[in-house]
Coordinates of C-alpha atoms and ligand atoms in Angstrom, one line a residue:
X3 CA 0.1 0.0 0.2
X4 CA 1.3 3.6 -1.0
X5 CA 2.3 6.1 1.7
X6 CA 1.6 8.7 -0.6
X7 CA -1.4 9.8 -2.8
X8 CA -1.2 9.1 -6.4
X9 CA -0.2 11.4 -9.2
X10 CA -3.3 12.7 -10.3
X11 CA -2.1 15.2 -13.2
X12 CA 0.8 14.8 -15.7
X13 CA 1.8 17.5 -18.0
X14 CA 4.0 16.9 -21.1
X15 CA 5.5 19.7 -22.2
X16 CA 6.3 19.0 -25.9
X17 CA 4.4 17.6 -28.8
X18 CA 7.3 16.0 -30.9
X19 CA 7.5 12.4 -31.3
X20 CA 8.6 12.1 -27.9
X21 CA 5.9 14.2 -26.3
X22 CA 2.9 12.1 -28.4
X23 CA 4.3 8.9 -27.7
X24 CA 4.5 9.3 -23.9
X25 CA 1.1 11.0 -24.2
X26 CA 0.0 7.9 -26.4
X27 CA 1.4 5.3 -23.7
X28 CA -0.1 7.0 -20.8
X29 CA -3.4 7.7 -21.7
X30 CA -3.6 3.7 -22.9
X31 CA -2.3 2.3 -19.5
X32 CA -3.9 4.9 -17.1
X33 CA -7.5 5.6 -16.4
X34 CA -7.6 9.1 -17.4
X35 CA -11.1 9.6 -15.6
X36 CA -8.5 9.3 -12.5
X37 CA -5.5 10.9 -14.0
X38 CA -5.4 13.7 -16.3
X39 CA -2.8 13.8 -19.0
X40 CA -2.4 17.0 -20.8
X41 CA 0.0 17.9 -23.5
X42 CA 0.9 21.4 -24.4
X43 CA 2.9 22.4 -27.7
X44 CA 3.6 25.2 -30.0
X45 CA 2.7 25.4 -33.6
X46 CA 5.1 28.6 -33.8
X47 CA 8.0 26.6 -32.8
X48 CA 7.1 23.6 -34.4
X49 CA 8.8 20.0 -34.5
X50 CA 12.7 19.0 -35.1
X51 CA 11.2 17.4 -38.1
X52 CA 13.2 14.3 -38.5
X53 CA 13.6 11.0 -36.8
X54 CA 12.3 8.7 -39.8
X55 CA 14.0 5.3 -39.3
X56 CA 13.4 2.8 -36.3
X57 CA 14.7 -0.4 -35.0
X58 CA 12.5 -3.5 -34.6
X59 CA 11.7 -2.9 -31.0
X60 CA 9.2 -0.3 -31.9
X61 CA 6.7 -3.3 -32.8
X62 CA 7.1 -3.9 -28.7
X63 CA 5.4 -0.3 -28.3
X64 CA 2.8 -0.8 -31.1
X65 CA 1.8 -4.2 -29.5
X66 CA 1.7 -2.3 -26.1
X67 CA -0.4 0.4 -27.4
X68 CA -2.7 -2.2 -29.5
X69 CA -1.6 -0.6 -32.9
X70 CA -2.3 -2.7 -35.7
X71 CA 0.8 -3.0 -37.9
X72 CA -1.0 -2.3 -41.3
X73 CA -3.0 0.6 -40.2
X74 CA -0.4 2.2 -38.5
X75 CA 2.3 1.7 -41.5
X76 CA -0.5 2.9 -43.9
X77 CA -1.2 5.9 -41.9
X78 CA 2.5 7.0 -41.8
X79 CA 3.6 6.2 -45.3
X80 CA 5.8 3.8 -43.6
X81 CA 8.0 1.3 -45.3
X82 CA 9.5 -1.6 -44.4
X83 CA 13.4 -1.3 -42.8
X84 CA 15.3 -4.7 -43.0
X85 CA 18.7 -2.7 -41.8
X86 CA 21.2 -0.3 -42.9
X87 CA 23.6 -0.6 -45.9
X88 CA 27.0 1.4 -44.6
X89 CA 28.8 2.5 -47.6
X90 CA 32.4 3.8 -47.7
X91 CA 32.9 3.7 -44.2
X92 CA 35.9 1.3 -44.5
X93 CA 37.3 2.1 -48.1
X94 CA 35.3 4.5 -50.2
X95 CA 34.2 1.9 -52.7
X96 CA 33.4 -1.0 -49.9
X97 CA 29.8 -1.3 -48.6
X98 CA 28.3 -4.1 -45.7
X99 CA 24.9 -4.6 -44.3
X100 CA 24.0 -4.4 -40.7
X101 CA 20.6 -6.4 -40.9
X102 CA 17.8 -6.9 -38.4
X103 CA 17.4 -10.6 -38.0
X104 CA 20.3 -13.3 -37.6
X105 CA 22.7 -14.7 -39.4
X106 CA 22.4 -18.3 -40.7
X107 CA 21.6 -20.8 -38.1
X108 CA 23.4 -21.5 -34.8
X109 CA 24.8 -25.1 -34.4
X110 CA 26.0 -27.0 -31.7
X111 CA 24.6 -24.1 -29.5
X112 CA 27.5 -21.9 -30.8
X113 CA 26.5 -18.8 -33.2
X114 CA 26.8 -19.1 -36.7
X115 CA 29.5 -16.7 -37.5
X116 CA 31.9 -19.0 -35.5
X117 CA 31.3 -21.7 -38.2
X118 CA 31.4 -19.1 -41.1
X119 CA 35.0 -17.7 -39.5
X120 CA 36.6 -21.0 -39.9
X121 CA 35.2 -21.8 -43.4
X122 CA 36.3 -18.3 -44.6
X123 CA 39.5 -18.4 -43.9
X124 CA 39.4 -21.9 -45.8
X125 CA 38.1 -19.7 -48.8
X126 CA 35.2 -22.1 -48.7
X127 CA 32.5 -19.1 -47.4
X128 CA 31.0 -16.2 -49.3
X129 CA 30.6 -12.7 -47.0
X130 CA 28.7 -13.5 -43.7
X131 CA 25.6 -11.3 -44.9
X132 CA 25.1 -13.8 -47.8
X133 CA 24.0 -16.2 -45.2
X134 CA 21.3 -13.8 -43.6
X135 CA 17.6 -13.9 -44.8
X136 CA 16.8 -10.1 -43.9
X137 CA 20.0 -9.0 -45.7
X138 CA 19.5 -10.9 -48.8
X139 CA 15.9 -9.9 -48.9
X140 CA 17.0 -6.3 -48.7
X141 CA 19.5 -6.5 -51.2
X142 CA 17.1 -7.9 -53.7
X143 CA 14.5 -5.4 -53.0
X144 CA 12.2 -7.8 -51.8
X145 CA 9.7 -7.8 -48.7
X146 CA 7.3 -9.9 -46.5
X147 CA 6.0 -11.0 -43.3
X148 CA 8.4 -13.5 -41.4
X149 CA 7.5 -17.2 -42.0
X150 CA 5.4 -19.0 -38.8
X151 CA 7.6 -21.9 -39.6
X152 CA 10.5 -22.1 -37.2
X153 CA 12.4 -24.5 -39.6
X154 CA 12.6 -22.0 -42.5
X155 CA 15.2 -19.4 -42.7
X156 CA 12.2 -17.2 -43.9
X157 CA 11.1 -17.1 -40.0
X158 CA 14.3 -15.3 -39.3
X159 CA 13.3 -12.4 -41.3
X160 CA 13.0 -9.1 -39.0
X161 CA 12.2 -5.4 -39.7
X162 CA 11.5 -2.1 -38.7
X163 CA 10.0 0.8 -40.2
X164 CA 10.8 4.0 -42.1
X165 CA 7.9 6.7 -41.6
X166 CA 7.0 10.2 -41.8
X167 CA 7.7 11.7 -38.5
X168 CA 5.1 14.3 -38.9
X169 CA 2.4 11.6 -39.7
X170 CA 3.7 9.5 -36.6
X171 CA 3.1 12.3 -34.4
X172 CA -0.2 13.2 -36.0
X173 CA -1.2 9.4 -35.3
X174 CA -0.3 9.3 -32.0
X175 CA -2.0 12.6 -31.4
X176 CA -5.2 10.8 -32.6
X177 CA -4.6 7.8 -30.7
X178 CA -4.0 10.2 -27.5
X179 CA -7.1 12.2 -27.4
X180 CA -9.5 9.1 -28.5
X181 CA -7.8 7.6 -24.9
X182 CA -8.7 10.8 -23.2
X183 CA -5.4 12.9 -23.3
X184 CA -5.8 16.9 -23.7
X185 CA -3.6 19.0 -26.2
X186 CA -3.4 22.6 -25.4
X187 CA -1.9 25.0 -28.0
X188 CA 0.5 27.7 -26.6
X189 CA 4.2 28.5 -26.0
X190 CA 5.4 28.2 -22.7
X191 CA 7.1 31.1 -21.2
X192 CA 7.0 31.1 -17.7
X193 CA 7.4 28.3 -14.9
X194 CA 6.4 28.2 -11.0
X195 CA 8.7 26.2 -8.9
X196 CA 8.2 25.5 -5.4
X197 CA 10.7 27.5 -3.7
X198 CA 10.8 25.0 -0.8
X199 CA 10.5 21.6 -2.5
X200 CA 12.2 22.7 -6.1
X201 CA 9.5 20.8 -7.6
X202 CA 7.6 22.3 -10.7
X203 CA 4.0 23.6 -10.2
X204 CA 2.8 25.6 -13.1
X205 CA 3.5 26.2 -16.8
X206 CA 2.4 29.3 -18.0
X207 CA 1.6 30.1 -21.8
X208 CA 2.2 33.1 -24.0
X209 CA -1.6 32.8 -24.6
X210 CA -2.3 34.1 -20.8
X211 CA -3.3 30.1 -19.9
X212 CA -1.7 28.2 -17.5
X213 CA -1.1 24.6 -16.8
X214 CA -0.4 23.0 -13.1
X215 CA 0.5 19.5 -12.4
X216 CA 1.8 16.7 -10.3
X217 CA 4.5 15.7 -12.8
X218 CA 6.0 16.7 -15.4
X219 CA 7.6 15.2 -18.8
X220 CA 9.7 17.7 -20.5
X221 CA 9.7 16.8 -24.4
X222 CA 10.6 20.3 -25.5
X223 CA 13.4 18.6 -27.9
X224 CA 16.6 20.4 -27.9
X225 CA 15.3 23.6 -26.2
X226 CA 15.2 21.4 -22.5
X227 CA 13.1 24.0 -21.4
X228 CA 12.2 22.0 -17.9
X229 CA 15.1 19.9 -17.2
X230 CA 18.2 22.4 -18.3
X231 CA 16.5 25.6 -17.9
X232 CA 14.2 25.4 -15.0
X233 CA 15.8 22.2 -13.1
X234 CA 19.3 23.0 -14.2
X235 CA 20.4 19.5 -14.7
X236 CA 23.8 19.6 -16.4
X237 CA 24.3 17.8 -19.7
X238 CA 27.0 15.0 -20.2
X239 CA 28.8 15.9 -23.3
X240 CA 30.1 13.0 -25.6
X241 CA 31.3 15.1 -28.5
X242 CA 34.5 14.1 -28.0
X243 CA 33.8 10.4 -29.0
X244 CA 31.0 11.4 -31.8
X245 CA 31.7 14.6 -33.0
X246 CA 29.4 15.4 -35.4
X247 CA 27.4 18.2 -34.4
X248 CA 25.4 19.3 -37.5
X249 CA 23.0 18.0 -39.9
X250 CA 21.1 19.1 -43.1
X251 CA 18.0 17.5 -43.8
X252 CA 16.0 17.7 -47.2
X253 CA 13.1 15.5 -48.6
X254 CA 13.3 14.2 -52.4
X255 CA 11.0 12.4 -54.8
X256 CA 10.3 8.8 -54.3
X257 CA 12.7 6.5 -55.7
X258 CA 11.2 3.9 -58.4
X259 CA 12.1 1.0 -56.5
X260 CA 11.6 1.7 -53.0
X261 CA 14.5 0.0 -51.3
X262 CA 13.4 -1.9 -48.1
X263 CA 16.5 -0.6 -46.0
X264 CA 18.3 2.8 -44.8
X265 CA 21.5 3.9 -46.2
X266 CA 24.2 5.6 -44.6
X267 CA 27.0 6.8 -46.8
X268 CA 30.3 8.0 -45.1
X269 CA 31.3 11.3 -46.5
X270 CA 34.4 13.9 -46.0
X271 CA 33.6 14.6 -42.3
X272 CA 30.5 12.8 -41.5
X273 CA 27.7 10.8 -43.4
X274 CA 25.0 10.9 -45.3
X275 CA 21.3 9.1 -44.7
X276 CA 18.8 7.8 -47.1
X277 CA 15.6 6.9 -45.8
X278 CA 12.9 5.7 -48.6
X279 CA 9.3 6.4 -47.3
X280 CA 6.1 5.5 -49.3
X281 CA 5.6 9.1 -50.8
X282 CA 9.2 10.4 -50.9
X283 CA 12.6 9.8 -49.4
X284 CA 14.2 11.3 -46.7
X285 CA 17.9 12.5 -46.8
X286 CA 20.2 14.1 -44.7
X287 CA 24.0 15.0 -44.3
X288 CA 25.3 14.8 -41.1
X289 CA 28.6 16.3 -40.3
X290 CA 31.3 17.7 -38.3
X291 CA 31.2 21.4 -38.7
X292 CA 35.1 21.9 -37.1
X293 CA 35.9 19.9 -40.4
X294 CA 33.3 21.0 -43.0
X295 CA 31.5 24.3 -43.7
X296 CA 27.7 24.4 -44.1
X297 CA 28.1 25.4 -47.5
X298 CA 30.2 22.3 -48.4
X299 CA 27.9 19.9 -46.7
X300 CA 24.9 21.6 -48.2
X301 CA 26.6 21.1 -51.6
X302 CA 27.5 17.6 -51.1
X303 CA 23.7 17.0 -49.8
X304 CA 22.5 18.0 -52.9
X305 CA 24.6 16.6 -55.5
X306 CA 24.4 13.4 -54.4
X307 CA 20.5 12.7 -53.9
X308 CA 19.3 10.2 -56.0
X309 CA 15.9 12.2 -56.8
X310 CA 14.9 15.8 -57.0
X311 CA 14.8 17.7 -54.0
X312 CA 11.5 18.9 -52.7
X313 CA 12.6 22.1 -51.1
X314 CA 15.7 23.4 -49.4
X315 CA 17.7 22.0 -46.9
X316 CA 17.0 22.6 -43.3
X317 CA 19.7 23.1 -41.0
X318 CA 20.1 21.4 -37.7
X319 CA 22.8 22.0 -34.9
X320 CA 23.2 19.2 -32.0
X321 CA 25.7 18.4 -29.1
X322 CA 26.1 14.6 -28.7
X323 CA 25.5 13.2 -24.8
X324 CA 22.8 13.0 -22.4
X325 CA 21.6 14.6 -19.5
X326 CA 23.2 13.8 -15.8
X327 CA 20.0 12.9 -14.8
X328 CA 16.7 12.1 -17.1
X329 CA 14.6 12.2 -13.7
X330 CA 14.6 15.0 -11.5
X331 CA 12.2 15.5 -8.5
X332 CA 9.1 15.9 -10.5
X333 CA 10.6 16.5 -14.1
X334 CA 11.5 13.8 -16.3
X335 CA 13.2 14.3 -19.7
X336 CA 12.0 12.7 -22.5
X337 CA 13.7 12.6 -26.2
X338 CA 15.9 15.0 -27.4
X339 CA 15.6 17.2 -24.0
X340 CA 17.3 14.0 -22.3
X341 CA 19.8 13.6 -24.7
X342 CA 21.0 12.7 -28.7
X343 CA 23.0 10.2 -30.0
X344 CA 23.6 11.0 -33.6
X345 CA 21.1 9.2 -35.8
X346 CA 23.7 6.3 -37.4
X347 CA 21.7 3.4 -35.8
X348 CA 18.3 5.1 -35.8
X349 CA 18.3 4.8 -31.9
X350 CA 16.6 8.1 -30.7
X351 CA 13.1 6.8 -30.9
X352 CA 14.0 3.6 -29.4
X353 CA 15.5 5.8 -26.3
X354 CA 12.2 7.4 -26.2
X355 CA 10.3 4.1 -25.9
X356 CA 13.0 3.0 -23.4
X357 CA 12.2 5.9 -21.1
X358 CA 8.5 5.4 -21.7
X359 CA 8.8 1.4 -20.6
X360 CA 11.2 2.1 -17.4
X361 CA 9.0 5.1 -16.6
X362 CA 5.8 2.6 -16.5
X363 CA 7.5 0.4 -14.7
X364 CA 8.5 2.8 -12.2
X365 CA 5.3 5.0 -12.4
X366 CA 5.8 7.6 -9.3
X367 CA 3.0 8.6 -6.3
X368 CA 3.1 12.0 -5.3
X369 CA 6.1 11.2 -3.0
X370 CA 8.5 10.8 -5.7
X371 CA 10.5 8.4 -4.1
X372 CA 14.2 9.0 -4.7
X373 CA 15.4 5.4 -4.8
X374 CA 13.1 4.8 -7.7
X375 CA 13.9 7.7 -9.4
X376 CA 18.0 6.9 -9.0
X377 CA 17.0 3.4 -10.4
X378 CA 15.3 5.2 -13.6
X379 CA 18.5 6.8 -14.1
X380 CA 20.8 4.2 -13.7
X381 CA 18.8 2.0 -16.3
X382 CA 18.6 5.2 -18.8
X383 CA 22.6 5.7 -18.3
X384 CA 22.9 2.3 -19.3
X385 CA 20.8 2.4 -22.3
X386 CA 22.8 5.6 -23.5
X387 CA 26.1 4.2 -22.7
X388 CA 25.7 0.7 -24.7
X389 CA 24.2 2.8 -27.7
X390 CA 27.0 5.1 -27.6
X391 CA 29.6 2.4 -27.4
X392 CA 28.1 1.0 -30.8
X393 CA 27.8 4.2 -32.8
X394 CA 31.4 5.0 -31.9
X395 CA 32.7 1.3 -33.1
X396 CA 31.3 2.7 -36.6
X397 CA 34.0 5.6 -36.2
X398 CA 36.6 4.3 -34.6
X399 CA 37.1 1.1 -36.9
X400 CA 37.0 3.6 -40.3
X401 CA 39.8 2.6 -42.8
X402 CA 39.7 6.2 -44.5
X403 CA 43.3 7.3 -44.0
X404 CA 44.2 10.8 -45.0
X405 CA 41.2 12.4 -44.2
X406 CA 41.6 14.6 -41.0
X407 CA 37.9 13.9 -40.0
X408 CA 38.2 10.1 -40.4
X409 CA 42.0 10.2 -39.1
X410 CA 40.5 11.9 -35.6
X411 CA 38.2 9.6 -35.0
X412 CA 40.2 6.6 -35.8
X413 CA 42.9 7.7 -33.6
X414 CA 40.9 9.0 -30.6
X415 CA 40.7 6.7 -27.3
X416 CA 37.5 4.9 -26.6
X417 CA 35.6 4.2 -23.7
X418 CA 36.8 0.9 -21.5
X419 CA 33.5 -0.7 -22.2
X420 CA 34.0 -0.7 -26.2
X421 CA 37.7 -1.6 -26.0
X422 CA 37.1 -4.6 -24.2
X423 CA 34.1 -5.3 -26.6
X424 CA 36.7 -4.9 -29.7
X425 CA 39.6 -6.9 -28.0
X426 CA 37.5 -10.1 -27.2
X427 CA 36.1 -10.0 -30.7
X428 CA 39.1 -9.5 -32.3
X429 CA 40.7 -12.6 -30.4
X430 CA 38.1 -15.5 -31.5
X431 CA 34.9 -13.3 -32.6
X432 CA 33.1 -13.6 -29.1
X433 CA 30.6 -11.2 -28.1
X434 CA 28.5 -11.2 -25.1
X435 CA 25.1 -9.6 -24.6
X436 CA 24.9 -7.9 -21.5
X437 CA 21.6 -7.1 -19.6
X438 CA 20.0 -4.3 -20.9
X439 CA 22.2 -4.4 -24.2
X440 CA 19.8 -3.2 -26.9
X441 CA 21.9 -4.5 -29.9
X442 CA 22.2 -8.3 -30.6
X443 CA 25.2 -10.3 -31.6
X444 CA 24.0 -10.1 -34.7
X445 CA 24.1 -6.7 -35.0
X446 CA 27.6 -6.1 -33.0
X447 CA 29.1 -9.2 -35.5
X448 CA 27.8 -7.2 -38.9
X449 CA 29.4 -3.9 -37.7
X450 CA 32.9 -5.6 -36.5
X451 CA 33.3 -7.4 -40.0
X452 CA 31.6 -4.9 -42.1
X453 CA 34.2 -2.1 -40.6
X454 CA 37.1 -5.2 -40.9
X455 CA 37.6 -5.9 -37.2
X456 CA 38.4 -9.2 -37.8
X457 CA 38.6 -12.0 -35.5
X458 CA 42.3 -13.9 -35.9
X459 CA 40.7 -17.3 -35.3
X460 CA 37.5 -18.9 -34.1
X461 CA 36.1 -20.4 -30.7
X462 CA 38.0 -24.1 -30.8
X463 CA 34.8 -25.5 -30.1
X464 CA 34.0 -25.4 -33.9
X465 CA 36.6 -28.1 -34.4
X466 CA 34.4 -30.6 -32.8
X467 CA 32.1 -30.9 -35.9
X468 CA 33.5 -32.3 -39.0
X469 CA 34.6 -30.0 -41.5
X470 CA 33.0 -31.4 -44.3
X471 CA 29.5 -31.1 -42.5
X472 CA 30.3 -27.2 -41.7
X473 CA 30.5 -27.4 -45.3
X474 CA 27.3 -29.1 -46.2
X475 CA 25.1 -26.6 -43.7
X476 CA 26.5 -23.7 -45.1
X477 CA 25.7 -24.7 -48.7
X478 CA 22.5 -25.6 -47.5
X479 CA 21.6 -22.3 -45.9
X480 CA 22.6 -20.6 -49.2
X481 CA 20.7 -22.9 -51.1
X482 CA 17.7 -22.2 -49.0
X483 CA 17.9 -18.9 -49.3
X484 CA 18.6 -19.0 -53.2
X485 CA 15.5 -20.6 -53.7
X486 CA 13.0 -18.5 -51.1
X487 CA 14.2 -15.0 -51.4
X488 CA 13.5 -14.5 -54.9
X489 CA 9.7 -15.7 -54.8
X490 CA 9.3 -13.0 -52.2
X491 CA 7.4 -9.9 -53.2
X492 CA 8.9 -6.8 -54.4
X493 CA 9.1 -4.5 -51.8
X494 CA 6.7 -2.2 -53.8
X495 CA 4.3 -5.2 -54.2
X496 CA 4.5 -5.7 -50.6
X497 CA 3.3 -2.1 -49.8
X498 CA 1.0 -1.8 -52.1
X499 CA -0.9 -4.9 -51.1
X500 CA -0.4 -4.8 -47.4
X501 CA -0.1 -0.8 -46.1
X502 CA -0.7 1.5 -49.3
X503 CA -1.0 5.1 -47.8
X504 CA -4.9 5.4 -49.4
X505 CA -6.0 2.8 -46.3
X506 CA -5.6 5.3 -43.7
X507 CA -7.7 7.8 -45.4
Ligands
FAD616 C1 19.7 15.1 -37.9 C2 18.9 14.3 -36.7 C3 18.2 12.8 -37.3 C4 17.6 12.5 -36.8 N1 17.5 10.8 -37.3 C5 16.4 10.0 -36.6 C6 16.2 9.0 -37.2 O1 16.5 8.3 -38.4 N2 15.6 8.0 -36.2 C7 15.5 8.1 -35.1 O2 14.9 7.3 -34.0 N3 15.6 9.4 -34.5 C8 16.2 10.3 -35.2 N4 16.6 11.5 -34.6 C9 16.0 11.7 -33.3 C10 14.7 12.3 -33.4 O3 14.4 12.8 -34.3 C11 13.8 12.5 -32.1 O4 14.5 11.6 -31.1 C12 12.4 13.0 -31.8 O5 11.8 13.5 -33.5 C13 11.7 13.1 -30.8 O6 12.2 14.6 -30.7 P1 11.5 15.4 -29.4 O7 9.8 15.2 -29.7 O8 12.3 15.4 -28.4 O9 11.8 17.1 -29.9 P2 10.9 18.0 -31.0 O10 10.4 17.4 -32.0 O11 11.9 19.2 -31.6 O12 9.5 18.3 -30.4 C14 9.7 19.4 -29.2 C15 8.5 19.8 -29.1 O13 8.3 21.1 -28.0 C16 7.7 22.0 -28.4 N5 7.9 23.3 -27.6 C17 9.4 23.3 -27.4 N6 9.7 24.5 -26.9 C18 8.5 25.0 -26.3 C19 8.0 25.9 -25.7 N7 8.3 26.8 -25.4 N8 6.6 25.9 -25.4 C20 5.7 25.0 -26.0 N9 6.0 24.0 -26.8 C21 7.6 23.8 -26.7 C22 7.8 21.9 -29.9 O14 6.7 22.8 -30.1 C23 7.6 20.4 -30.2 O15 6.3 20.4 -30.2 C24 17.0 12.3 -35.5 C25 17.6 13.9 -35.1 C26 18.2 14.5 -35.8 C27 18.5 15.8 -35.2

């Protein structure tokens, strides 16, 4: 039994992806006749307007909300995302694929890549990604739902989505309002804080309205209006490890054959994304302003677009890192107000989702128990740190010698937690996923190998299986994929049958 009265009123400041994801989850999980949920946002300020590629975990969020995939994809003009193609991260002309799903089939309880490593050294295996159903489907521009037959490699297909960020927020807004959340328009100009407790009491808007609450969720984006400006929570700066600090984003016309994946192409001082949607293509150039001017970055972006631009590029500035405490007193920072790790692996929306599920697990009463708040902050620190390490790996393991930005990131010192992972993998290709780690062994192995971090050897247990049996197993996987992938519908066909955007109207 709680000694403190329950939270009766939640105020969400900001209506971007973070604000509406929070409103959607809270309005679904709480009884809105008992707990008032109000979101205030400013049309004049608008949202960051990017954030269109996701990772498969978003399906868990949708399931929690009871959202049906087809309806959601149609409403947000979404496409299937099977992973990310990284072009030019080692040598200018090389590329690799980071797939969702798994590589091949594990054998004798041992990861597939261990067997592959042995056969590859003997010249008897193709690239690892050629044994992955998800990667092969992506490369051939195919898409379908995974098979329910666990014996089929087609059951290992795994996807996320690429969607229109504006449509996603609008979709979640409708969902939240249906569930009893209330939206207010207004620009927050003043905040009352209790002089004794330091708790936030009331937000005041430029239109003369005000909004009081028990619990405040700061979703005001990079402005971090409540967590930084009011609560004064410092920012943990990680830009020495992830030095990109700028981006230019522009939409372009839809591609003819919409690829079922995101592309991240390394550039002179950063990289460029290409995110295919049903109605247009999202593009952006992420770069480090100490190594590249905005003008040059813009020229590169516009000269390398595959389809005609739909407007002028929008400039964005950011600092990589996280707030030292996501939750302070009765104020929780969610989304960009809580931190930002650059979008290379499309992890920001996931981090919002992680923040929401931790909040639900540690939902407060009006006593705001400090042990519970500390636990929330500890869990979110772990989430951010392991995503940070995964991102750094892409930079530190580059082979773009002679380019100042790439020389810097290749030679920088990295967190010990990442050094340990790299050394362990370099020895015999081993990787261990710890509690709370987001990325799977498939992801780490794909990026290690893709970035030419090669294991010297393999786990000696592999030698317990006769070489001819390993050879036969690898060939069987290849044959199965060569047989089944061509029969999948093209991504375009799949979208037009499964979730055409007109379905949502
Ligand atoms: C270049 C770039 C690319 C990205 N790509 C990806 C990606 O591919 N995948 C991914 O997962 N994430 C990506 N992200 C991150 C993603 O965009 C964000 O995590 C996501 O959009 C959430 O943003 P937000 O809601 O926190 O902030 P915002 O979208 O900025 O929303 C802030 C809200 O607060 C309101 N607000 C601010 N100040 C006030 C005020 N004073 N009064 C009232 N309202 C106010 C605004 O009006 C707005 O509604 C990217 C980010 C950047 C910068």
